[in-house]
mmCIF file of C-alpha atoms and ligand atoms in Angstrom:
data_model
loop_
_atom_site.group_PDB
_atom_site.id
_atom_site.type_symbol
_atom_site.label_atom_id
_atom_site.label_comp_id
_atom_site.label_asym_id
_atom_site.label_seq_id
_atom_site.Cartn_x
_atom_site.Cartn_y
_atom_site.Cartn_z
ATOM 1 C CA UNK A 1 -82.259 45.188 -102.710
ATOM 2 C CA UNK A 2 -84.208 47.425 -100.382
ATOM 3 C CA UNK A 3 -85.280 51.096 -101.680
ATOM 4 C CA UNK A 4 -84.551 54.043 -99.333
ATOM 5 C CA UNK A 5 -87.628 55.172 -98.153
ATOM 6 C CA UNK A 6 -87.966 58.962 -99.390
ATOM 7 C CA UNK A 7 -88.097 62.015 -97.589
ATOM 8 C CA UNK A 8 -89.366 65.913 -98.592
ATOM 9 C CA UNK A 9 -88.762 68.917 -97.212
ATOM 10 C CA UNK A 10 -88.200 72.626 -97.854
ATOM 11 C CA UNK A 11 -87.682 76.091 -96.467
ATOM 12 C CA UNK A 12 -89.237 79.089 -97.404
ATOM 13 C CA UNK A 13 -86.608 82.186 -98.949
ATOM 14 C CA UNK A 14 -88.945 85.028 -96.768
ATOM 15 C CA UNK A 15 -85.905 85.927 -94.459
ATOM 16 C CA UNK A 16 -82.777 85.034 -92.630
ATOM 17 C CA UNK A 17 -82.858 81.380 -91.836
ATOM 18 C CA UNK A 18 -82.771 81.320 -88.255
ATOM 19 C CA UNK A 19 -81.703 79.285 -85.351
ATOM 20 C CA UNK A 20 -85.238 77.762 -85.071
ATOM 21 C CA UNK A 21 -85.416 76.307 -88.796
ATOM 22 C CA UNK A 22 -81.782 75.259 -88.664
ATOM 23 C CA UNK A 23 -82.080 73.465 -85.296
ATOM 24 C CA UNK A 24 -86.131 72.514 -86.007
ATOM 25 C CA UNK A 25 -85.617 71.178 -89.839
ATOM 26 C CA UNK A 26 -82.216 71.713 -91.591
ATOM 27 C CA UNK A 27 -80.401 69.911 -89.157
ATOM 28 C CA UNK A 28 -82.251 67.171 -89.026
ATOM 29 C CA UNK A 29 -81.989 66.524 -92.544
ATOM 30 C CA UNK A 30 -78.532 66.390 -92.886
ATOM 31 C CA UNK A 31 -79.046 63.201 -90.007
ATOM 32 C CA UNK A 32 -80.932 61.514 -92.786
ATOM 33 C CA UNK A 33 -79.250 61.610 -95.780
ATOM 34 C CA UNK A 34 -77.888 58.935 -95.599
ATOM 35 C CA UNK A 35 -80.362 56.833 -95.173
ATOM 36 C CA UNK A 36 -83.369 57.407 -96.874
ATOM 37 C CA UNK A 37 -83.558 59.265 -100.120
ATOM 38 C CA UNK A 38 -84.059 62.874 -99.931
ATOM 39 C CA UNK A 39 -85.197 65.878 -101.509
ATOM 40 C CA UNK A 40 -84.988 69.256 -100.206
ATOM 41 C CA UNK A 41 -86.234 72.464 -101.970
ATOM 42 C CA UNK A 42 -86.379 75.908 -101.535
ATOM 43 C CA UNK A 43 -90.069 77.172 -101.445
ATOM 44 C CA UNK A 44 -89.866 80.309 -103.177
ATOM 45 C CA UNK A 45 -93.391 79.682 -104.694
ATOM 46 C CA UNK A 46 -94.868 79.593 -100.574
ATOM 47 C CA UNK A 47 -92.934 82.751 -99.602
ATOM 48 C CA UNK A 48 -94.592 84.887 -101.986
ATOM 49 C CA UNK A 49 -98.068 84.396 -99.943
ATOM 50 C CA UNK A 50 -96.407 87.287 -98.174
ATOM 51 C CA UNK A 51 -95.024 90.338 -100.119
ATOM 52 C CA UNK A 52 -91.756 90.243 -101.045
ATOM 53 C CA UNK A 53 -89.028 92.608 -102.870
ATOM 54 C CA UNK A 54 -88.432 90.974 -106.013
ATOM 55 C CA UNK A 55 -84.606 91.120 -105.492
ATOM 56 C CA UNK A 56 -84.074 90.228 -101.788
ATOM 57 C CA UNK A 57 -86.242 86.853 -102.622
ATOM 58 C CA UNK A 58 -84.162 86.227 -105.554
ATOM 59 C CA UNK A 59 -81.124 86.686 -103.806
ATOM 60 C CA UNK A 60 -82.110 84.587 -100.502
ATOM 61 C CA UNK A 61 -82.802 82.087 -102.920
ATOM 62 C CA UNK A 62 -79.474 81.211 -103.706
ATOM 63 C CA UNK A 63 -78.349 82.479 -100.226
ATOM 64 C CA UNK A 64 -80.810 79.682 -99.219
ATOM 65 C CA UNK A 65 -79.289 76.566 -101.278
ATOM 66 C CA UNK A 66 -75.731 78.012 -99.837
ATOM 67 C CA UNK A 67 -77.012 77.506 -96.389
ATOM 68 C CA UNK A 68 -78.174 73.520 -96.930
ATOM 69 C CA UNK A 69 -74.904 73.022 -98.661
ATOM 70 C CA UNK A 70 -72.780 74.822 -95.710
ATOM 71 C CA UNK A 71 -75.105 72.945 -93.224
ATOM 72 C CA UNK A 72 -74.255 69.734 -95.074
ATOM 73 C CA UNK A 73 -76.678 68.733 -97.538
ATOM 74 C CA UNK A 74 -74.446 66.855 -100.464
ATOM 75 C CA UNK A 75 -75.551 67.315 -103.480
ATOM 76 C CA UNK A 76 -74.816 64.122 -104.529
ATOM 77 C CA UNK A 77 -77.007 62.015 -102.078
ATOM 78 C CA UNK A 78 -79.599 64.514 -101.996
ATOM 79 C CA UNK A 79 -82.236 65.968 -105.007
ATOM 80 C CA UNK A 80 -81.811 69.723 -104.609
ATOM 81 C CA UNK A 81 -84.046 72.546 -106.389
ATOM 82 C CA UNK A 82 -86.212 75.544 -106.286
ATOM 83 C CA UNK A 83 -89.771 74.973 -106.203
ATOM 84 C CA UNK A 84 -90.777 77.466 -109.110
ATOM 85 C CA UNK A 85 -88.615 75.408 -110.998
ATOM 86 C CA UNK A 86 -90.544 72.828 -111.258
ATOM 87 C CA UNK A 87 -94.178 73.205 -112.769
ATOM 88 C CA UNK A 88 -95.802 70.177 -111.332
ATOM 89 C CA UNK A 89 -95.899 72.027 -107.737
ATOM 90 C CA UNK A 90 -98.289 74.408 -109.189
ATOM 91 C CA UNK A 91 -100.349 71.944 -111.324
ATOM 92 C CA UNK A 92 -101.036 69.398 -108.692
ATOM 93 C CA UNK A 93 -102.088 72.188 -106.005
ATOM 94 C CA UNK A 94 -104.863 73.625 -108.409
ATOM 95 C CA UNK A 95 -106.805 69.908 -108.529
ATOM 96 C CA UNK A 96 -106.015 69.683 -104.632
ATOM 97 C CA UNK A 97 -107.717 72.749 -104.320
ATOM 98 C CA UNK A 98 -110.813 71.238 -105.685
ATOM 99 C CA UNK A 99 -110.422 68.452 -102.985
ATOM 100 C CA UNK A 100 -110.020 71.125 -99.874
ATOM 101 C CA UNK A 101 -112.439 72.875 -97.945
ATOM 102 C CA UNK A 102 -112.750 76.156 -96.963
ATOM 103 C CA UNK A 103 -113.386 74.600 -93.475
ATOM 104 C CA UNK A 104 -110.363 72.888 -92.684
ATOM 105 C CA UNK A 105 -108.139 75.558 -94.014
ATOM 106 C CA UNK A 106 -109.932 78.214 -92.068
ATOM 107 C CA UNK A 107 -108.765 76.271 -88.892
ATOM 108 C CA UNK A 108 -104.838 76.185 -89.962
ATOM 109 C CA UNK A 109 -103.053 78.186 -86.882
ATOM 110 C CA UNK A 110 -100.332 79.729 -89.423
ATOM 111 C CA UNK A 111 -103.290 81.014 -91.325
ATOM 112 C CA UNK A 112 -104.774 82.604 -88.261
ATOM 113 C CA UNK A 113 -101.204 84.133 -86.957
ATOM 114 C CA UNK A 114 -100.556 85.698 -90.447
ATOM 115 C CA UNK A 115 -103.903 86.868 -91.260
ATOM 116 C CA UNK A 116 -103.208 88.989 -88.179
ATOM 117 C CA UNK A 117 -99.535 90.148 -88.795
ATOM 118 C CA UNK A 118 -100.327 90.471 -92.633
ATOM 119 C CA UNK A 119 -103.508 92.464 -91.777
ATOM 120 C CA UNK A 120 -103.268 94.600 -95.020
ATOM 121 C CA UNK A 121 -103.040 91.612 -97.639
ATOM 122 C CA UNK A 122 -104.521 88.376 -96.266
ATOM 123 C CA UNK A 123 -104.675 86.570 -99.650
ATOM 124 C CA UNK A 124 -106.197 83.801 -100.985
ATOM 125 C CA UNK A 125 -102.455 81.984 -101.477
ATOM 126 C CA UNK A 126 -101.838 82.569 -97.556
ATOM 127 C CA UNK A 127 -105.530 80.656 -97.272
ATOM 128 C CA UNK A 128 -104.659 77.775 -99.431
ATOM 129 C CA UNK A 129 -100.853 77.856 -98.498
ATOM 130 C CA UNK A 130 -101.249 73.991 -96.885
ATOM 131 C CA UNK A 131 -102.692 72.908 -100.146
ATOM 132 C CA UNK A 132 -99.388 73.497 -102.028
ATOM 133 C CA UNK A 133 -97.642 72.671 -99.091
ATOM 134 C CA UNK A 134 -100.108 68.978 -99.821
ATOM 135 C CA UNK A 135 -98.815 68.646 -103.440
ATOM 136 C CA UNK A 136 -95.228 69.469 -102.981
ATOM 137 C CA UNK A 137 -95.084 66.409 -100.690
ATOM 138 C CA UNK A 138 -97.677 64.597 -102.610
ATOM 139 C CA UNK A 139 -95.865 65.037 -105.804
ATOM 140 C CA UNK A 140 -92.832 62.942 -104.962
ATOM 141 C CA UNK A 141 -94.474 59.795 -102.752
ATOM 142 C CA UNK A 142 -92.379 61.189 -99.548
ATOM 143 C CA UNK A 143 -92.661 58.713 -96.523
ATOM 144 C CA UNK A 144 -91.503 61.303 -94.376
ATOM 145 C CA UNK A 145 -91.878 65.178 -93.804
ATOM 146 C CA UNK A 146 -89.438 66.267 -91.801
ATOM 147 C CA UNK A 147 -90.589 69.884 -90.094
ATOM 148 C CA UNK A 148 -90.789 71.518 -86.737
ATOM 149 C CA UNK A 149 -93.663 71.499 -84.679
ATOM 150 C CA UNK A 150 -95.377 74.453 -86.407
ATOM 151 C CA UNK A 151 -95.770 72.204 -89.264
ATOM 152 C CA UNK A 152 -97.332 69.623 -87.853
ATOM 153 C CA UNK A 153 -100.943 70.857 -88.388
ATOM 154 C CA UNK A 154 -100.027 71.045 -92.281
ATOM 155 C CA UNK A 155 -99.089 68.028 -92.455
ATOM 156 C CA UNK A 156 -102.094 66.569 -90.990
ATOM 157 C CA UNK A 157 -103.916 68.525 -93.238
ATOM 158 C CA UNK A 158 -101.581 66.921 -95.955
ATOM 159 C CA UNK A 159 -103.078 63.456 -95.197
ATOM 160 C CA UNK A 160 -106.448 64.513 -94.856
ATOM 161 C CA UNK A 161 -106.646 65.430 -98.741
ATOM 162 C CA UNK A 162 -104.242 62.391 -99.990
ATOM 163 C CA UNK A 163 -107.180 60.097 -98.256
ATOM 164 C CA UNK A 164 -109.804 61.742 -99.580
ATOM 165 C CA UNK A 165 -108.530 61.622 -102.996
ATOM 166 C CA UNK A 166 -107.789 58.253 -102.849
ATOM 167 C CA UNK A 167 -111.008 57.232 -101.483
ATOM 168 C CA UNK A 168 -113.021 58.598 -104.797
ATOM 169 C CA UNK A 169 -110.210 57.492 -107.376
ATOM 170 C CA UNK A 170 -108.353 54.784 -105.673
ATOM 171 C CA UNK A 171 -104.604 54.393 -104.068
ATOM 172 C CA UNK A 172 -102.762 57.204 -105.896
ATOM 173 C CA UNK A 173 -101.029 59.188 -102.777
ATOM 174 C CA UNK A 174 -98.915 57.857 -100.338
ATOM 175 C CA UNK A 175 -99.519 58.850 -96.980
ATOM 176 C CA UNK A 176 -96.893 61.100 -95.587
ATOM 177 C CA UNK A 177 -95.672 60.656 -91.938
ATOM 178 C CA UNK A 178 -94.660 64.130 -89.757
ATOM 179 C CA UNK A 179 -90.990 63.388 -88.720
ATOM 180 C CA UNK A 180 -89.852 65.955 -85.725
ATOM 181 C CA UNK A 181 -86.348 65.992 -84.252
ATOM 182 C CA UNK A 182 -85.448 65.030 -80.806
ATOM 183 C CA UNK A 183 -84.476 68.558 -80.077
ATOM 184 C CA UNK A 184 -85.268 72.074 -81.422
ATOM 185 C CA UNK A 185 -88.637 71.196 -82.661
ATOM 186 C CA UNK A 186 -89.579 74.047 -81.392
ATOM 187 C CA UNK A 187 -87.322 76.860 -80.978
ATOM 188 C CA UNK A 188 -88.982 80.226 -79.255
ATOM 189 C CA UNK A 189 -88.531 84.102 -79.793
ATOM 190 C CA UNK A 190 -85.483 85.262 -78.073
ATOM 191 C CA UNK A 191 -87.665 88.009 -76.795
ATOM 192 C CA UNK A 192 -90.855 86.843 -76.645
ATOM 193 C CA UNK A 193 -90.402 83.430 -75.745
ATOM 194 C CA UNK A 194 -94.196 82.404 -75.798
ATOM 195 C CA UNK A 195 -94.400 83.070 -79.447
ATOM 196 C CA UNK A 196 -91.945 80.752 -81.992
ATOM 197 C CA UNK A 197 -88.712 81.870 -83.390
ATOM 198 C CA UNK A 198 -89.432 83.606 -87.184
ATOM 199 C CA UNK A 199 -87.330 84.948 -89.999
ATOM 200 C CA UNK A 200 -90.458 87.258 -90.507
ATOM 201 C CA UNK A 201 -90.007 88.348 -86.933
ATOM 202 C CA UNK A 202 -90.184 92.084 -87.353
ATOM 203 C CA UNK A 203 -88.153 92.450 -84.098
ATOM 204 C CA UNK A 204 -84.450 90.933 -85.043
ATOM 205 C CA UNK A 205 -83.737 90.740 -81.778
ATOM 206 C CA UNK A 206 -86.012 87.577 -80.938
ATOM 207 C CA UNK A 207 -84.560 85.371 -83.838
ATOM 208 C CA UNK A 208 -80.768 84.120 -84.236
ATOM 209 C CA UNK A 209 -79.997 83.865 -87.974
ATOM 210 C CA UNK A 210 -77.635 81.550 -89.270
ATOM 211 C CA UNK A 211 -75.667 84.164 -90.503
ATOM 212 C CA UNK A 212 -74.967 86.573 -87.995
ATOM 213 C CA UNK A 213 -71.780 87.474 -86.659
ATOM 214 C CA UNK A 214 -70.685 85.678 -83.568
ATOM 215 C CA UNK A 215 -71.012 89.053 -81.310
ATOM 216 C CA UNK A 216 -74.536 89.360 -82.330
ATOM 217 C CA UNK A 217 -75.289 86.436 -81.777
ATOM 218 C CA UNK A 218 -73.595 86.521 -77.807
ATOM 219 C CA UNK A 219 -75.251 89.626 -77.699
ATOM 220 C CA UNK A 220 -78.733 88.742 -78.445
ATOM 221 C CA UNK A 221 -78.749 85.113 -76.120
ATOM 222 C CA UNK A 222 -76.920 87.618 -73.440
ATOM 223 C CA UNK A 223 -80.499 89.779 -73.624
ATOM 224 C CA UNK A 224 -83.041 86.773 -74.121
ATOM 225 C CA UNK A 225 -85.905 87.354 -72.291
ATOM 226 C CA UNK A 226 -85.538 84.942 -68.754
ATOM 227 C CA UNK A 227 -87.269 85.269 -65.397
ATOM 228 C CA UNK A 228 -86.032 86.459 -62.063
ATOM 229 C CA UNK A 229 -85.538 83.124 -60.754
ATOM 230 C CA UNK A 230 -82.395 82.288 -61.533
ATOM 231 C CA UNK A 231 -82.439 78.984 -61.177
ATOM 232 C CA UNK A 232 -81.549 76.745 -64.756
ATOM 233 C CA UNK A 233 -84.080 74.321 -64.887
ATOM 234 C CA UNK A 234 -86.210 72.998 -67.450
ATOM 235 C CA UNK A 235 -90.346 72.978 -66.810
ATOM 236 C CA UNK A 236 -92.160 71.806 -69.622
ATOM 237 C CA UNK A 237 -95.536 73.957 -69.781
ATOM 238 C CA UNK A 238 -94.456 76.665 -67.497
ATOM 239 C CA UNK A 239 -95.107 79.620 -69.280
ATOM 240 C CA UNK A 240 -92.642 81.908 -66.688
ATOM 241 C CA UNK A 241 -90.189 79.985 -67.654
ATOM 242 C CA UNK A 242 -90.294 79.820 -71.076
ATOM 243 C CA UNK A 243 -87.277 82.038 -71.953
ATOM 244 C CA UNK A 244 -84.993 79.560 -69.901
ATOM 245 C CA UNK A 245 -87.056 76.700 -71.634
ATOM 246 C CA UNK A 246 -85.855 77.993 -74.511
ATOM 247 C CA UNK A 247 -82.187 78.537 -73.853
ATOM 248 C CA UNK A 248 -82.192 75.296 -72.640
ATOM 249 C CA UNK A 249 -83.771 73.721 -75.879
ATOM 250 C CA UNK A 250 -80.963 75.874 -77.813
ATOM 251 C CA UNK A 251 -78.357 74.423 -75.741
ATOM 252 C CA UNK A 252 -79.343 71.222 -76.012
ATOM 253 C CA UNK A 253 -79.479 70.890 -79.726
ATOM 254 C CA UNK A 254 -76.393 72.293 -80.169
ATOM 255 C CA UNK A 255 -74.318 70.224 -77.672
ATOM 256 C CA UNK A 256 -76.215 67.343 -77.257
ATOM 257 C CA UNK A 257 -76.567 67.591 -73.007
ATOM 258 C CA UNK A 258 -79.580 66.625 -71.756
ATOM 259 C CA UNK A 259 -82.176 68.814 -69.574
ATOM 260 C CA UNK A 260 -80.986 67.283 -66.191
ATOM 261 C CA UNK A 261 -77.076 67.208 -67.114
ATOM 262 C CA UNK A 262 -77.540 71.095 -67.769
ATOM 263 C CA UNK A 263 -79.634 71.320 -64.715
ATOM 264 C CA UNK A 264 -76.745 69.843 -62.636
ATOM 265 C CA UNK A 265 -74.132 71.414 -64.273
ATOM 266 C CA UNK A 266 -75.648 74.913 -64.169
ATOM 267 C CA UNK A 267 -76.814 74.430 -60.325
ATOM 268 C CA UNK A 268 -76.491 77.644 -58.261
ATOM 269 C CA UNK A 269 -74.502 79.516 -61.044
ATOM 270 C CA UNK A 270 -77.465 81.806 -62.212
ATOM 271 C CA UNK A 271 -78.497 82.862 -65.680
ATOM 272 C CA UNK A 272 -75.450 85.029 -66.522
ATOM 273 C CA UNK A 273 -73.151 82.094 -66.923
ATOM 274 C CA UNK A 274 -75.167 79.731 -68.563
ATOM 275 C CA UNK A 275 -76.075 82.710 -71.164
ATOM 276 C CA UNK A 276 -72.750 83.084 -71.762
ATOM 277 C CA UNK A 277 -71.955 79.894 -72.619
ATOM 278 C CA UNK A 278 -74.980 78.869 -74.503
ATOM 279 C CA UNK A 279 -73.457 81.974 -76.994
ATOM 280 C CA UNK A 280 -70.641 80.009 -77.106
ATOM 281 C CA UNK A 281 -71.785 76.767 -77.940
ATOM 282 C CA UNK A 282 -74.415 78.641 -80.727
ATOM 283 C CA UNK A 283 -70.966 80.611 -81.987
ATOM 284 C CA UNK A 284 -69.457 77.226 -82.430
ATOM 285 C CA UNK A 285 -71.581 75.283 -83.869
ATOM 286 C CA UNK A 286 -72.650 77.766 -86.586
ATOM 287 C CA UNK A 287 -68.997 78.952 -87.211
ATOM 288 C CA UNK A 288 -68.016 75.851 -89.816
ATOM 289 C CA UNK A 289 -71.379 76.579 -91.782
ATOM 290 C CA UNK A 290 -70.971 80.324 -91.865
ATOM 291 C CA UNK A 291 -67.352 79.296 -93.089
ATOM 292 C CA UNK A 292 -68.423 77.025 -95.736
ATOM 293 C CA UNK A 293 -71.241 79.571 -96.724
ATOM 294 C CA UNK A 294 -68.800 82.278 -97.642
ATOM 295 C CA UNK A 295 -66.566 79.804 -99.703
ATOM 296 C CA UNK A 296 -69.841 78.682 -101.573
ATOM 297 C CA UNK A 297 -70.164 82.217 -102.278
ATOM 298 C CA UNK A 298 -67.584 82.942 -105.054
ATOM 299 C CA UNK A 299 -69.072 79.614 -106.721
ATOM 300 C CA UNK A 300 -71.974 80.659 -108.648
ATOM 301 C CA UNK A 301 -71.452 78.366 -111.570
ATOM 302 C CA UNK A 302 -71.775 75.308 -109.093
ATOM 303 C CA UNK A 303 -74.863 76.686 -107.539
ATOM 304 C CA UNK A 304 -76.220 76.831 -110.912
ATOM 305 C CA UNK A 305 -75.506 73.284 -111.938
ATOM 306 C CA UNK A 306 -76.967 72.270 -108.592
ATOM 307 C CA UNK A 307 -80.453 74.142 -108.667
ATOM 308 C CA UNK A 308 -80.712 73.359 -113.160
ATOM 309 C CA UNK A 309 -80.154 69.499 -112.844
ATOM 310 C CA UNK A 310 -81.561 69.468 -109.612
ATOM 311 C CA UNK A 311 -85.144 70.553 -111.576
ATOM 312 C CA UNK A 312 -84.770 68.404 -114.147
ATOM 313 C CA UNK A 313 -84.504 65.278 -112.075
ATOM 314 C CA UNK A 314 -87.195 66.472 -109.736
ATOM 315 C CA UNK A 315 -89.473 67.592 -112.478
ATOM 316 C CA UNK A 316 -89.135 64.324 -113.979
ATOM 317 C CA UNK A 317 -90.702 62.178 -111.055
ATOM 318 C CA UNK A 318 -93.059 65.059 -109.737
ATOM 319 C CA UNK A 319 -95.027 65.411 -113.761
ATOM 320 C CA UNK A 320 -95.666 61.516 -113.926
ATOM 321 C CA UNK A 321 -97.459 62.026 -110.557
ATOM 322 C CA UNK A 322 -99.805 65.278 -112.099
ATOM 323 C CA UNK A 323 -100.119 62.828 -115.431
ATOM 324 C CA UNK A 324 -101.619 60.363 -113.386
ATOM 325 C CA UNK A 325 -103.897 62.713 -111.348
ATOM 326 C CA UNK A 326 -105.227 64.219 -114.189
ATOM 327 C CA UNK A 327 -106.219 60.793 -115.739
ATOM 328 C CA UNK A 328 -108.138 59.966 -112.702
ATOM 329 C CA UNK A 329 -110.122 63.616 -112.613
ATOM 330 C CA UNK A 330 -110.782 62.539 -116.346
ATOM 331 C CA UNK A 331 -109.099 65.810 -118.092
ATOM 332 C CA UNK A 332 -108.378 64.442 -121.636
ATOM 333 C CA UNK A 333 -104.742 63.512 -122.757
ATOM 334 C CA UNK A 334 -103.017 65.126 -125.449
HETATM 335 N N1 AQP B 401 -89.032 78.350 -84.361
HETATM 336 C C1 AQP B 401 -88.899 77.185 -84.961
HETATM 337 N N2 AQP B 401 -88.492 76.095 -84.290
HETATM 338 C C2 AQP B 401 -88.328 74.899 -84.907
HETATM 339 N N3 AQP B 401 -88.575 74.708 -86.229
HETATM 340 C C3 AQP B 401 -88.980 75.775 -86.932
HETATM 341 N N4 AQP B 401 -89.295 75.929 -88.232
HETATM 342 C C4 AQP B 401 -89.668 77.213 -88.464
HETATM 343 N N5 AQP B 401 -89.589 77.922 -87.330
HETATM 344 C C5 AQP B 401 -89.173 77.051 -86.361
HETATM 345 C C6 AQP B 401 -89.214 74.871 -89.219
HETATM 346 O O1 AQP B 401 -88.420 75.347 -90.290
HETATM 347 C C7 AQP B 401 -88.886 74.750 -91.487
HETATM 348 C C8 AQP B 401 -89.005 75.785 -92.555
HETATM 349 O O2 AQP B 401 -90.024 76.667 -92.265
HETATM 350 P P1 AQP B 401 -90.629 77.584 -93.419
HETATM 351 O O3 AQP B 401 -89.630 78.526 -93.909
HETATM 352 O O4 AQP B 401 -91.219 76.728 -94.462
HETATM 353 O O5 AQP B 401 -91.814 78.327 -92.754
HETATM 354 P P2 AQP B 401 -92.173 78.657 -91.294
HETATM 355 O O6 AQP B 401 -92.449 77.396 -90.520
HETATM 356 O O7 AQP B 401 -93.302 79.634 -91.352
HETATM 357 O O8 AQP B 401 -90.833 79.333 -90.731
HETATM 358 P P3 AQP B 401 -90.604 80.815 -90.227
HETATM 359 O O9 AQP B 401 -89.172 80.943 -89.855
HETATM 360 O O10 AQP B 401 -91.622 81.165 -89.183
HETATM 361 O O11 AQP B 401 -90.828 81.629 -91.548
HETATM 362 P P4 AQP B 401 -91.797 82.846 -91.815
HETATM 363 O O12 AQP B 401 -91.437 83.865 -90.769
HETATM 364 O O13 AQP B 401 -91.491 83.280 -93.218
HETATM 365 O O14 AQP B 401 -93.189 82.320 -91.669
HETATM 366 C C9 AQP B 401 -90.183 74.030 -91.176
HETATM 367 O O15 AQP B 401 -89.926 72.648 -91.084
HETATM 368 C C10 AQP B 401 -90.562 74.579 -89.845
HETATM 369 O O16 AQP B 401 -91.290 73.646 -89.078
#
């Protein structure tokens, strides 16, 4: 019989899951389930490289597992946990440390971008952030990493360290792949549509989040940032028109229309008209998951069986990986 080839992926708990990591990971996820086998976790242990109140992250924790299972993640196909639930993460990123240099991590863009909105605590876990990012794939053997473009860098990273480890102590990490989806891979701020959509976005105006309420959501599309054009077209590169670029990237992913089909069937109507429907397609498409979130809500008990076994199962493949890592270092086994 074949095996599934496996997959990894995760989403930080630092704020409202918006638009962008719905459309630029979650989404595509739920396309894969069924054919490879996947494991999705919440990185609680990554969000903390930026400060967070104790009770809000504990909170969008759980909020967080509600949203894969409302977007469609079953919990039957698909390993589900919480990254601080299982020690391994933390174990195999201290010897990948040792195998990372200051150098390459220096370079990492998200670094860069955060060191500058985080001005007042640029710590060493925001510096080394790819290198857990490394061993949370690593851990598992994942073929795949699916991620939005912003990712991309870490991943690369990601493969830089598995080779080098396996060139001093032979073939013990599988070489991830970067997996991006056909659409959304990028999704931009509403407002400042040069910069990507964030949860962290201090401005809620430029992000979408899963759960807002359908007004809010009309009402921030209705005031993206556009150009005085007026004409809906889409120009890769074209940095004045990146606000309808990114309306058009939105609409897309949600209704599956290509550029030039929403080209032609947006020709001579102006931006008012195609804002107002690319609301409505957003407001519809999120509407069953917001549903399904709220009825996951009164189910804590089930939430709790998911994230407790989900641990155990995942714990179980990711410590045979740090056992064999720490044989090839040469700590000594007890
Ligand atoms: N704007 C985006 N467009 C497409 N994909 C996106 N992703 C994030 N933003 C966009 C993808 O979502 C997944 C989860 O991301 P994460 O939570 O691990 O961290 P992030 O990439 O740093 O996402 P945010 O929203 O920008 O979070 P904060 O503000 O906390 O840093 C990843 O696959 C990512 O590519």
């Amino acid at each position: 019989m074949e095996t599934k080839k496996r997959i990894f992926s995760g989403v930080q708990p630092s704020g409202n899951i918006t638009l962008g990591n719905y459309l630029g990971a979650i989404k595509n996820w739920v396309e894969l389930q069924d054919d490879y086998e996947c494991l999705y976790a919440i990185m609680d242990m990554h969000s903390i490289t930026v400060r967070q109140d104790p009770k809000e992250l504990k909170k969008r924790t759980l909020d967080l597992l509600k949203i894969y299972l409302a977007c469609g993640i079953d919990p039957e196909k698909n390993l589900l946990f919480v990254q601080s639930h299982v020690p391994s993460h933390a174990q195999l990123a201290w010897v990948l440390n040792c195998y990372t240099y200051m150098g390459e991590l220096s370079r990492m863009t998200q670094f860069k971008d955060k060191s500058k909105s985080h001005a007042d605590n640029i710590n060493a876990g925001l510096f080394t952030y790819p290198v857990l990012m490394a061993a949370d794939i690593l851990l598992y053997s994942a073929d795949l990493v699916p991620v939005g473009k912003d990712q991309m860098q870490h991943i690369e990273i990601c493969r830089d360290i598995a080779g080098r480890f396996n060139a001093i102590y032979g073939d013990v990490f599988k070489i991830p792949e970067g997996f991006l989806p056909k659409a959304g891979a990028k999704v931009m701020s509403l407002q400042e549509p040069l910069k990507k959509m964030s949860k962290s976005d201090p401005n809620p105006k430029g992000y979408i989040s899963i759960l807002d309420d359908s007004a809010v959501i009309a009402k921030k599309i209705k005031s993206a940032v556009t150009d005085s054009e007026g004409v809906v077209e889409f120009r890769e590169g074209d940095e004045a028109k990146a606000g309808i670029n990114n309306l058009m990237t939105i609409y897309s992913a949600v209704t599956g229309k290509t550029m030039d089909e929403i080209t032609k069937e947006y020709a001579g109507a102006g931006y008012g008209v195609f804002k107002s429907d690319t609301a409505d397609a957003v407001v519809e498409h999120i509407r069953p998951i917001r549903e399904e979130y709220d009825r996951l809500s009164g189910d804590k008990a089930y939430l709790e069986g998911i994230f407790r076994s989900g641990a155990e199962r995942a714990e179980k493949i990711a410590s045979r990986m740090v056992s064999k890592v720490y044989k090839k270092v040469g700590f000594l086994p007890f």
